[in-house]
Amino acid sequence: MNSLMRAVNFFFLKVILISIIIGICSAYALKAQQFSFHGSRTKGAVNFTLIRNLIIIPLYINNKGPYNFILDTGVGPLVITDTTIVKDLNLKDLRPIKITGLGKGIEIDAFLSNELSAKVGKASIDYIPTAILKTDILGLSNFMGIRIYGLLGYYFFNSFTVEINYSSKRVIFSLPGTKKKIKGDIVPLQIINNKPYINVELDTKELGIINAKVVVDNGASHAISLETLNEKPFPVPANSIPANLGIGLSGPISGNVGRVPKIRIGNFVLKDVISSYPIYDDVAAKTFILNRNGNLGADILSRFNVTFDYANEIMYLKQNQSFKRPFEHDMSGIEVYVEEDPNKRYFISRIEPNSPAQLAGIHEGDEIISINFSSAKTLNLNDITKTLRSGDGRGIFLSINRNGELLIKLIKLKKRI
């Protein structure tokens, strides 16, 4: 699987992979401790970087680092995806395993460890259950544009009351029971298989009002993915477009992108929400997901300042300045990934059929040199994503390198959904 393919939305591969890893690591959790502070400290905080709605924090492992990790409510064990970390940490006594069962003849080599310590800010944990992938099949660094080493989830969130302040880009965490007034509306949580679930109300055109159970996954960059309804594929709305939603162990995951007119979360109502509808056989039928309808992602969560209280099974939501930001899908038909060799370079990984990019003569594999005559070297992925969603009918000048030839293309953005 090359970087062109891996750099697409990694969420669906994560869903399939982590479902297996959770089961394998369950035996290792017996030695697990929680994150804690030394001395009388009860509270800590770290700043984070936000890229494509995902939270990147500095993590120290075995007193080395910091390493960039995605803080992700959608994973259980610590997951190390960048294989270079094994050499950096001089890890030994790793238990090799092969993850199988998805796709045709596909096996993933990985290692398990329960001997690692991890540190976030002033909080640390010993013996954290860890899965280490032998090959970086998630391609997080290509997807995010900076070096990413893995995912940190349940063992951090289960140790503290965790406030994610998307406004200030800061994670504040305190020991359960610490006296603190938490701002926001209360939304009940259920913790199932180390993941938080909530109930939301979907107001759809074709099906009317649906009460849906969704996993709260701030490690998914989308708004919402609707996968199943009554143990069957979730019906795709009439007004939708085909889309490649990510990569699974056996290849690309196809589906559709549409909109949900209204989603109610507690007392909050979000309107005209972009929604993904993966093909059932590509995702839901291949995982161990039962009695859930989908996945609530960071394009919704980032519109709030969110506090997770796993101990009391509560989530607090307080809307921030992004709450009324319109939900927009890409208007160009371009998907972008990053390579660093050693300079940061942006390439086009995929072109949507009949999209503005295809009509403008953009090809897969083209390197982006500039956008609207601003050098790509001065831009990050957030800048590029924002530009490619910046307005129906807007013209975007793209300078590209195609096999050594410099071309300038004009793309006229189109709101396709």
Short mmCIF file of C-alpha atoms in Angstrom, two decimals:
data_model
loop_
_atom_site.label_atom_id
_atom_site.label_comp_id
_atom_site.label_asym_id
_atom_site.label_seq_id
_atom_site.Cartn_x
_atom_site.Cartn_y
_atom_site.Cartn_z
CA MET A 1 0.00 0.00 0.00
CA ASN A 2 1.74 3.17 -1.12
CA SER A 3 1.59 6.58 0.47
CA LEU A 4 -0.85 7.82 -2.16
CA MET A 5 -3.40 5.34 -0.91
CA ARG A 6 -2.54 5.47 2.78
CA ALA A 7 -2.84 9.24 3.00
CA VAL A 8 -6.58 9.26 2.41
CA ASN A 9 -8.82 9.58 5.51
CA PHE A 10 -7.31 7.00 7.88
CA PHE A 11 -10.38 6.69 10.09
CA PHE A 12 -11.95 3.59 8.59
CA LEU A 13 -8.72 1.63 8.64
CA LYS A 14 -8.35 2.64 12.28
CA VAL A 15 -11.84 1.34 13.06
CA ILE A 16 -11.11 -2.09 11.63
CA LEU A 17 -7.60 -2.35 13.01
CA ILE A 18 -8.30 -1.10 16.52
CA SER A 19 -11.29 -3.42 16.88
CA ILE A 20 -8.87 -6.32 16.61
CA ILE A 21 -6.10 -4.81 18.72
CA ILE A 22 -8.48 -4.18 21.63
CA GLY A 23 -9.25 -7.87 21.89
CA ILE A 24 -5.61 -8.89 21.64
CA CYS A 25 -4.47 -6.39 24.29
CA SER A 26 -7.17 -7.24 26.81
CA ALA A 27 -4.98 -9.84 28.52
CA TYR A 28 -2.18 -7.31 28.84
CA ALA A 29 -4.41 -4.86 30.66
CA LEU A 30 -4.18 -6.87 33.87
CA LYS A 31 -0.98 -5.08 34.87
CA ALA A 32 -2.19 -1.69 33.70
CA GLN A 33 -2.15 1.27 36.01
CA GLN A 34 -3.68 4.65 35.48
CA PHE A 35 -1.91 7.88 34.73
CA SER A 36 -1.07 9.69 37.96
CA PHE A 37 0.84 12.66 39.33
CA HIS A 38 3.78 12.62 41.70
CA GLY A 39 3.25 14.21 45.08
CA SER A 40 0.16 16.25 45.85
CA ARG A 41 -0.47 17.54 42.33
CA THR A 42 -4.04 16.95 41.11
CA LYS A 43 -4.11 18.84 37.82
CA GLY A 44 -2.06 19.20 34.65
CA ALA A 45 -2.27 20.71 31.18
CA VAL A 46 -0.59 20.56 27.78
CA ASN A 47 -0.98 22.65 24.65
CA PHE A 48 -1.96 20.87 21.48
CA THR A 49 -1.71 21.34 17.74
CA LEU A 50 -4.92 21.01 15.74
CA ILE A 51 -4.63 19.65 12.20
CA ARG A 52 -7.63 18.46 10.22
CA ASN A 53 -9.63 18.71 13.44
CA LEU A 54 -7.34 16.19 15.17
CA ILE A 55 -5.50 16.85 18.44
CA ILE A 56 -1.74 16.30 18.51
CA ILE A 57 -0.02 16.27 21.89
CA PRO A 58 3.59 15.66 22.99
CA LEU A 59 4.09 12.24 24.59
CA TYR A 60 7.20 10.92 26.30
CA ILE A 61 7.79 7.17 26.20
CA ASN A 62 10.34 5.52 28.48
CA ASN A 63 11.64 9.00 29.30
CA LYS A 64 12.40 9.75 25.64
CA GLY A 65 10.71 12.19 23.31
CA PRO A 66 8.61 14.16 22.96
CA TYR A 67 6.81 12.23 20.23
CA ASN A 68 3.73 13.57 18.45
CA PHE A 69 0.67 11.44 19.29
CA ILE A 70 -2.97 11.92 18.35
CA LEU A 71 -5.22 12.11 21.42
CA ASP A 72 -8.03 9.82 20.42
CA THR A 73 -11.13 8.69 22.33
CA GLY A 74 -11.64 6.06 19.64
CA VAL A 75 -8.73 3.81 20.71
CA GLY A 76 -8.09 1.65 23.75
CA PRO A 77 -4.42 0.67 24.09
CA LEU A 78 -1.52 2.92 23.22
CA VAL A 79 -0.93 2.35 19.49
CA ILE A 80 2.51 3.03 18.01
CA THR A 81 2.31 3.38 14.24
CA ASP A 82 5.77 4.73 13.37
CA THR A 83 8.18 1.81 13.32
CA THR A 84 11.27 3.97 13.93
CA ILE A 85 10.24 4.38 17.55
CA VAL A 86 11.17 0.75 18.28
CA LYS A 87 14.80 1.51 17.46
CA ASP A 88 14.70 4.89 19.21
CA LEU A 89 13.51 3.29 22.42
CA ASN A 90 15.65 0.17 22.10
CA LEU A 91 12.59 -1.93 22.84
CA LYS A 92 13.08 -5.59 23.61
CA ASP A 93 10.97 -8.50 24.78
CA LEU A 94 8.23 -7.67 22.29
CA ARG A 95 5.61 -10.30 21.60
CA PRO A 96 5.16 -10.69 17.82
CA ILE A 97 1.65 -11.29 16.53
CA LYS A 98 -0.11 -11.45 13.19
CA ILE A 99 -3.42 -9.67 12.86
CA THR A 100 -5.59 -11.56 10.40
CA GLY A 101 -9.20 -12.06 9.46
CA LEU A 102 -9.93 -9.07 7.23
CA GLY A 103 -9.39 -9.04 3.51
CA LYS A 104 -8.12 -11.81 1.29
CA GLY A 105 -4.96 -13.31 2.67
CA ILE A 106 -3.91 -10.06 4.33
CA GLU A 107 -1.91 -10.23 7.53
CA ILE A 108 -0.52 -7.38 9.59
CA ASP A 109 2.63 -7.91 11.61
CA ALA A 110 2.61 -6.22 14.98
CA PHE A 111 4.12 -6.45 18.44
CA LEU A 112 2.58 -6.28 21.89
CA SER A 113 4.22 -4.81 24.96
CA ASN A 114 3.22 -4.11 28.52
CA GLU A 115 6.58 -2.74 29.59
CA LEU A 116 6.34 0.85 28.36
CA SER A 117 5.92 3.94 30.48
CA ALA A 118 4.32 7.10 29.08
CA LYS A 119 4.19 10.71 30.22
CA VAL A 120 1.85 13.57 29.30
CA GLY A 121 2.78 16.84 30.93
CA LYS A 122 3.33 16.03 34.61
CA ALA A 123 1.28 12.82 34.50
CA SER A 124 2.76 9.40 33.90
CA ILE A 125 1.79 5.75 33.65
CA ASP A 126 3.77 2.51 33.88
CA TYR A 127 2.94 -0.73 32.09
CA ILE A 128 0.55 0.80 29.57
CA PRO A 129 -0.81 -1.87 27.18
CA THR A 130 0.72 -1.09 23.79
CA ALA A 131 0.35 -2.34 20.23
CA ILE A 132 3.25 -1.56 17.90
CA LEU A 133 2.68 -1.92 14.16
CA LYS A 134 5.63 -3.33 12.25
CA THR A 135 4.64 -1.31 9.18
CA ASP A 136 2.98 2.10 9.25
CA ILE A 137 -0.20 1.11 7.43
CA LEU A 138 -2.13 4.12 8.74
CA GLY A 139 0.14 6.71 7.11
CA LEU A 140 -0.64 9.31 9.76
CA SER A 141 2.36 11.50 8.96
CA ASN A 142 1.31 11.75 5.30
CA PHE A 143 -2.25 12.49 6.36
CA MET A 144 -1.33 15.12 8.95
CA GLY A 145 1.70 16.78 7.40
CA ILE A 146 3.93 16.34 10.48
CA ARG A 147 5.62 13.32 12.00
CA ILE A 148 3.07 11.29 13.95
CA TYR A 149 4.11 8.31 16.04
CA GLY A 150 0.77 6.90 17.13
CA LEU A 151 -2.46 7.20 19.08
CA LEU A 152 -3.19 7.66 22.79
CA GLY A 153 -6.68 7.00 24.08
CA TYR A 154 -8.55 5.18 26.81
CA TYR A 155 -5.86 4.95 29.49
CA PHE A 156 -5.45 8.72 29.49
CA PHE A 157 -9.15 9.56 29.41
CA ASN A 158 -10.00 6.96 32.04
CA SER A 159 -7.42 8.40 34.45
CA PHE A 160 -8.71 11.98 34.58
CA THR A 161 -11.49 14.41 33.99
CA VAL A 162 -10.24 15.72 30.64
CA GLU A 163 -11.17 19.12 29.23
CA ILE A 164 -10.39 19.69 25.56
CA ASN A 165 -10.48 23.42 24.94
CA TYR A 166 -10.55 23.76 21.17
CA SER A 167 -10.61 27.55 21.52
CA SER A 168 -7.29 27.83 23.35
CA LYS A 169 -5.86 24.56 21.94
CA ARG A 170 -5.18 23.23 25.39
CA VAL A 171 -5.92 19.95 27.17
CA ILE A 172 -6.54 20.32 30.91
CA PHE A 173 -6.74 17.14 33.00
CA SER A 174 -7.43 16.59 36.68
CA LEU A 175 -7.80 13.60 38.95
CA PRO A 176 -11.37 12.31 39.44
CA GLY A 177 -12.95 13.92 42.47
CA THR A 178 -10.93 17.12 42.17
CA LYS A 179 -13.17 20.02 43.08
CA LYS A 180 -13.74 22.01 39.94
CA LYS A 181 -16.71 23.74 38.38
CA ILE A 182 -17.12 22.31 34.90
CA LYS A 183 -18.85 24.52 32.36
CA GLY A 184 -21.21 23.12 29.79
CA ASP A 185 -24.33 21.07 29.26
CA ILE A 186 -24.26 17.49 30.51
CA VAL A 187 -24.54 14.65 27.98
CA PRO A 188 -24.65 11.10 29.42
CA LEU A 189 -21.93 8.70 28.26
CA GLN A 190 -21.68 4.94 28.13
CA ILE A 191 -18.19 3.43 28.21
CA ILE A 192 -18.26 0.23 26.15
CA ASN A 193 -15.07 -1.65 25.22
CA ASN A 194 -13.08 1.36 26.43
CA LYS A 195 -14.87 3.79 24.12
CA PRO A 196 -17.44 6.53 24.94
CA TYR A 197 -20.91 6.33 23.40
CA ILE A 198 -23.76 8.84 23.37
CA ASN A 199 -27.28 8.97 21.97
CA VAL A 200 -28.10 11.62 19.41
CA GLU A 201 -31.24 12.52 17.52
CA LEU A 202 -31.06 12.58 13.72
CA ASP A 203 -33.73 14.50 11.82
CA THR A 204 -33.58 13.09 8.28
CA LYS A 205 -35.64 13.83 5.18
CA GLU A 206 -36.32 10.25 4.13
CA LEU A 207 -36.54 8.50 7.52
CA GLY A 208 -37.82 11.19 9.84
CA ILE A 209 -36.43 11.33 13.37
CA ILE A 210 -34.00 8.57 14.39
CA ASN A 211 -32.50 8.04 17.82
CA ALA A 212 -28.96 6.91 17.09
CA LYS A 213 -26.20 5.48 19.24
CA VAL A 214 -22.78 6.73 18.18
CA VAL A 215 -19.23 6.38 19.46
CA VAL A 216 -17.64 9.71 20.36
CA ASP A 217 -14.40 9.65 18.39
CA ASN A 218 -12.34 12.83 18.42
CA GLY A 219 -9.72 10.90 16.45
CA ALA A 220 -11.97 10.90 13.37
CA SER A 221 -11.72 14.13 11.38
CA HIS A 222 -15.19 13.94 9.85
CA ALA A 223 -18.47 15.19 11.37
CA ILE A 224 -20.49 11.98 11.48
CA SER A 225 -20.37 8.57 9.86
CA LEU A 226 -23.62 6.62 9.67
CA GLU A 227 -23.01 2.93 9.15
CA THR A 228 -25.88 0.75 10.33
CA LEU A 229 -29.59 0.93 11.09
CA ASN A 230 -31.39 -2.08 12.51
CA GLU A 231 -28.31 -4.22 11.70
CA LYS A 232 -28.55 -3.28 8.04
CA PRO A 233 -26.71 -0.63 6.02
CA PHE A 234 -27.76 2.89 6.97
CA PRO A 235 -29.95 4.21 4.12
CA VAL A 236 -28.10 6.72 1.93
CA PRO A 237 -30.02 9.96 1.31
CA ALA A 238 -31.12 10.70 -2.25
CA ASN A 239 -29.05 13.86 -2.34
CA SER A 240 -25.55 12.42 -1.96
CA ILE A 241 -22.38 11.93 -3.98
CA PRO A 242 -20.12 8.87 -4.32
CA ALA A 243 -16.90 9.18 -2.38
CA ASN A 244 -13.78 7.25 -1.45
CA LEU A 245 -13.96 7.36 2.34
CA GLY A 246 -10.67 5.80 3.25
CA ILE A 247 -8.55 2.67 3.09
CA GLY A 248 -9.35 -0.72 4.58
CA LEU A 249 -7.10 -3.71 4.99
CA SER A 250 -8.33 -5.07 1.68
CA GLY A 251 -8.33 -1.81 -0.26
CA PRO A 252 -10.26 1.44 -0.72
CA ILE A 253 -13.49 1.89 1.22
CA SER A 254 -16.22 3.37 -0.91
CA GLY A 255 -19.46 5.02 0.05
CA ASN A 256 -21.35 8.28 -0.19
CA VAL A 257 -21.29 11.71 1.36
CA GLY A 258 -24.55 13.52 2.10
CA ARG A 259 -26.09 15.75 4.73
CA VAL A 260 -28.28 15.30 7.81
CA PRO A 261 -30.65 18.31 8.10
CA LYS A 262 -30.49 18.36 11.91
CA ILE A 263 -28.55 16.56 14.62
CA ARG A 264 -29.50 17.10 18.25
CA ILE A 265 -26.87 16.43 20.91
CA GLY A 266 -28.33 17.14 24.32
CA ASN A 267 -29.70 20.69 24.08
CA PHE A 268 -27.66 21.59 21.00
CA VAL A 269 -28.92 21.43 17.42
CA LEU A 270 -26.51 21.31 14.49
CA LYS A 271 -27.91 21.92 11.02
CA ASP A 272 -27.06 20.67 7.55
CA VAL A 273 -24.32 18.37 8.81
CA ILE A 274 -22.00 16.60 6.35
CA SER A 275 -22.36 12.85 6.84
CA SER A 276 -20.49 9.81 5.50
CA TYR A 277 -22.16 6.54 4.51
CA PRO A 278 -19.55 3.79 4.05
CA ILE A 279 -20.51 0.66 2.19
CA TYR A 280 -21.66 -1.77 4.85
CA ASP A 281 -19.51 -4.70 3.74
CA ASP A 282 -16.39 -2.51 3.81
CA VAL A 283 -16.70 -1.42 7.44
CA ALA A 284 -19.54 -2.44 9.74
CA ALA A 285 -19.78 -6.05 8.57
CA LYS A 286 -16.03 -6.55 9.09
CA THR A 287 -15.76 -5.20 12.60
CA PHE A 288 -17.15 -6.25 15.94
CA ILE A 289 -19.52 -3.32 16.12
CA LEU A 290 -22.93 -4.19 17.52
CA ASN A 291 -25.90 -2.06 18.53
CA ARG A 292 -24.43 1.17 17.28
CA ASN A 293 -25.34 3.34 14.34
CA GLY A 294 -22.16 5.23 13.63
CA ASN A 295 -19.38 7.51 14.70
CA LEU A 296 -19.44 11.15 15.86
CA GLY A 297 -16.21 12.84 14.85
CA ALA A 298 -14.11 15.93 15.42
CA ASP A 299 -15.76 18.18 12.83
CA ILE A 300 -18.66 18.28 15.29
CA LEU A 301 -16.71 18.04 18.55
CA SER A 302 -14.38 20.92 17.61
CA ARG A 303 -17.37 23.27 17.66
CA PHE A 304 -17.46 22.82 21.44
CA ASN A 305 -15.12 22.88 24.36
CA VAL A 306 -15.56 19.30 25.56
CA THR A 307 -14.97 17.74 28.97
CA PHE A 308 -14.89 13.96 29.35
CA ASP A 309 -15.60 12.47 32.78
CA TYR A 310 -15.32 8.72 32.26
CA ALA A 311 -15.58 7.98 35.99
CA ASN A 312 -19.10 9.42 36.13
CA GLU A 313 -19.94 8.59 32.49
CA ILE A 314 -20.62 12.21 31.60
CA MET A 315 -19.55 14.52 28.80
CA TYR A 316 -19.88 18.31 29.08
CA LEU A 317 -20.39 20.44 25.97
CA LYS A 318 -19.95 24.20 25.82
CA GLN A 319 -20.26 25.73 22.37
CA ASN A 320 -17.32 27.83 21.21
CA GLN A 321 -16.80 30.44 18.50
CA SER A 322 -16.81 27.72 15.80
CA PHE A 323 -20.27 26.43 16.66
CA LYS A 324 -22.03 28.22 13.77
CA ARG A 325 -19.33 27.46 11.22
CA PRO A 326 -21.00 25.89 8.16
CA PHE A 327 -20.33 22.24 7.49
CA GLU A 328 -18.58 22.04 4.14
CA HIS A 329 -17.25 19.22 2.01
CA ASP A 330 -14.31 19.59 -0.35
CA MET A 331 -15.37 21.66 -3.40
CA SER A 332 -12.47 20.76 -5.68
CA GLY A 333 -12.45 16.97 -5.93
CA ILE A 334 -8.81 16.86 -4.79
CA GLU A 335 -7.30 14.80 -2.00
CA VAL A 336 -3.86 15.86 -0.81
CA TYR A 337 -1.07 14.04 1.01
CA VAL A 338 2.35 15.15 2.23
CA GLU A 339 5.82 13.75 1.77
CA GLU A 340 8.92 14.99 3.54
CA ASP A 341 12.10 14.18 1.64
CA PRO A 342 13.46 16.19 3.50
CA ASN A 343 11.35 19.21 2.48
CA LYS A 344 7.61 19.20 2.81
CA ARG A 345 5.95 18.46 -0.54
CA TYR A 346 2.24 18.19 -1.34
CA PHE A 347 0.92 15.70 -3.85
CA ILE A 348 -2.52 14.87 -5.20
CA SER A 349 -3.53 11.38 -4.15
CA ARG A 350 -6.94 11.15 -5.81
CA ILE A 351 -9.30 13.02 -8.11
CA GLU A 352 -13.07 12.66 -7.73
CA PRO A 353 -14.79 11.70 -11.02
CA ASN A 354 -16.54 14.62 -12.75
CA SER A 355 -15.18 17.04 -10.15
CA PRO A 356 -13.84 20.56 -10.80
CA ALA A 357 -10.30 19.19 -10.52
CA GLN A 358 -10.90 16.56 -13.17
CA LEU A 359 -12.53 19.11 -15.46
CA ALA A 360 -9.48 21.36 -15.00
CA GLY A 361 -7.13 18.58 -16.09
CA ILE A 362 -5.55 17.83 -12.71
CA HIS A 363 -4.02 14.35 -12.45
CA GLU A 364 -3.27 12.00 -9.59
CA GLY A 365 0.39 12.26 -8.66
CA ASP A 366 0.68 15.94 -9.58
CA GLU A 367 2.81 17.90 -7.11
CA ILE A 368 1.31 21.16 -5.85
CA ILE A 369 3.84 23.98 -6.19
CA SER A 370 1.58 26.91 -5.30
CA ILE A 371 -2.03 27.76 -4.61
CA ASN A 372 -3.24 31.17 -5.76
CA PHE A 373 0.44 31.97 -6.32
CA SER A 374 1.34 31.35 -2.66
CA SER A 375 4.14 28.81 -2.42
CA ALA A 376 3.00 25.46 -1.04
CA LYS A 377 6.06 25.53 1.22
CA THR A 378 4.45 28.37 3.18
CA LEU A 379 1.17 26.49 3.65
CA ASN A 380 0.05 23.71 5.95
CA LEU A 381 -2.68 21.14 5.42
CA ASN A 382 -5.21 23.25 7.31
CA ASP A 383 -4.55 26.14 4.90
CA ILE A 384 -4.95 23.91 1.87
CA THR A 385 -8.09 22.20 3.15
CA LYS A 386 -9.68 25.57 3.97
CA THR A 387 -8.86 26.95 0.50
CA LEU A 388 -10.36 23.92 -1.26
CA ARG A 389 -13.63 24.49 0.66
CA SER A 390 -13.59 28.28 0.43
CA GLY A 391 -16.63 29.05 -1.68
CA ASP A 392 -18.94 27.83 -4.41
CA GLY A 393 -17.86 29.31 -7.74
CA ARG A 394 -14.52 30.65 -6.50
CA GLY A 395 -11.56 30.28 -8.88
CA ILE A 396 -8.39 28.67 -7.53
CA PHE A 397 -5.09 28.88 -9.42
CA LEU A 398 -2.99 25.78 -8.93
CA SER A 399 0.63 25.56 -10.05
CA ILE A 400 1.63 21.91 -10.41
CA ASN A 401 4.70 19.89 -11.30
CA ARG A 402 3.90 17.00 -13.60
CA ASN A 403 6.91 14.91 -14.47
CA GLY A 404 9.15 17.97 -14.45
CA GLU A 405 6.76 20.20 -16.38
CA LEU A 406 5.31 23.27 -14.63
CA LEU A 407 1.61 23.76 -15.35
CA ILE A 408 -0.89 26.34 -14.12
CA LYS A 409 -4.50 25.20 -13.82
CA LEU A 410 -7.64 27.12 -12.89
CA ILE A 411 -10.13 25.19 -10.78
CA LYS A 412 -13.59 26.59 -10.31
CA LEU A 413 -14.82 25.35 -6.95
CA LYS A 414 -18.26 23.78 -6.81
CA LYS A 415 -20.43 22.92 -3.83
CA ARG A 416 -21.22 19.35 -4.75
CA ILE A 417 -23.25 18.43 -1.68
#
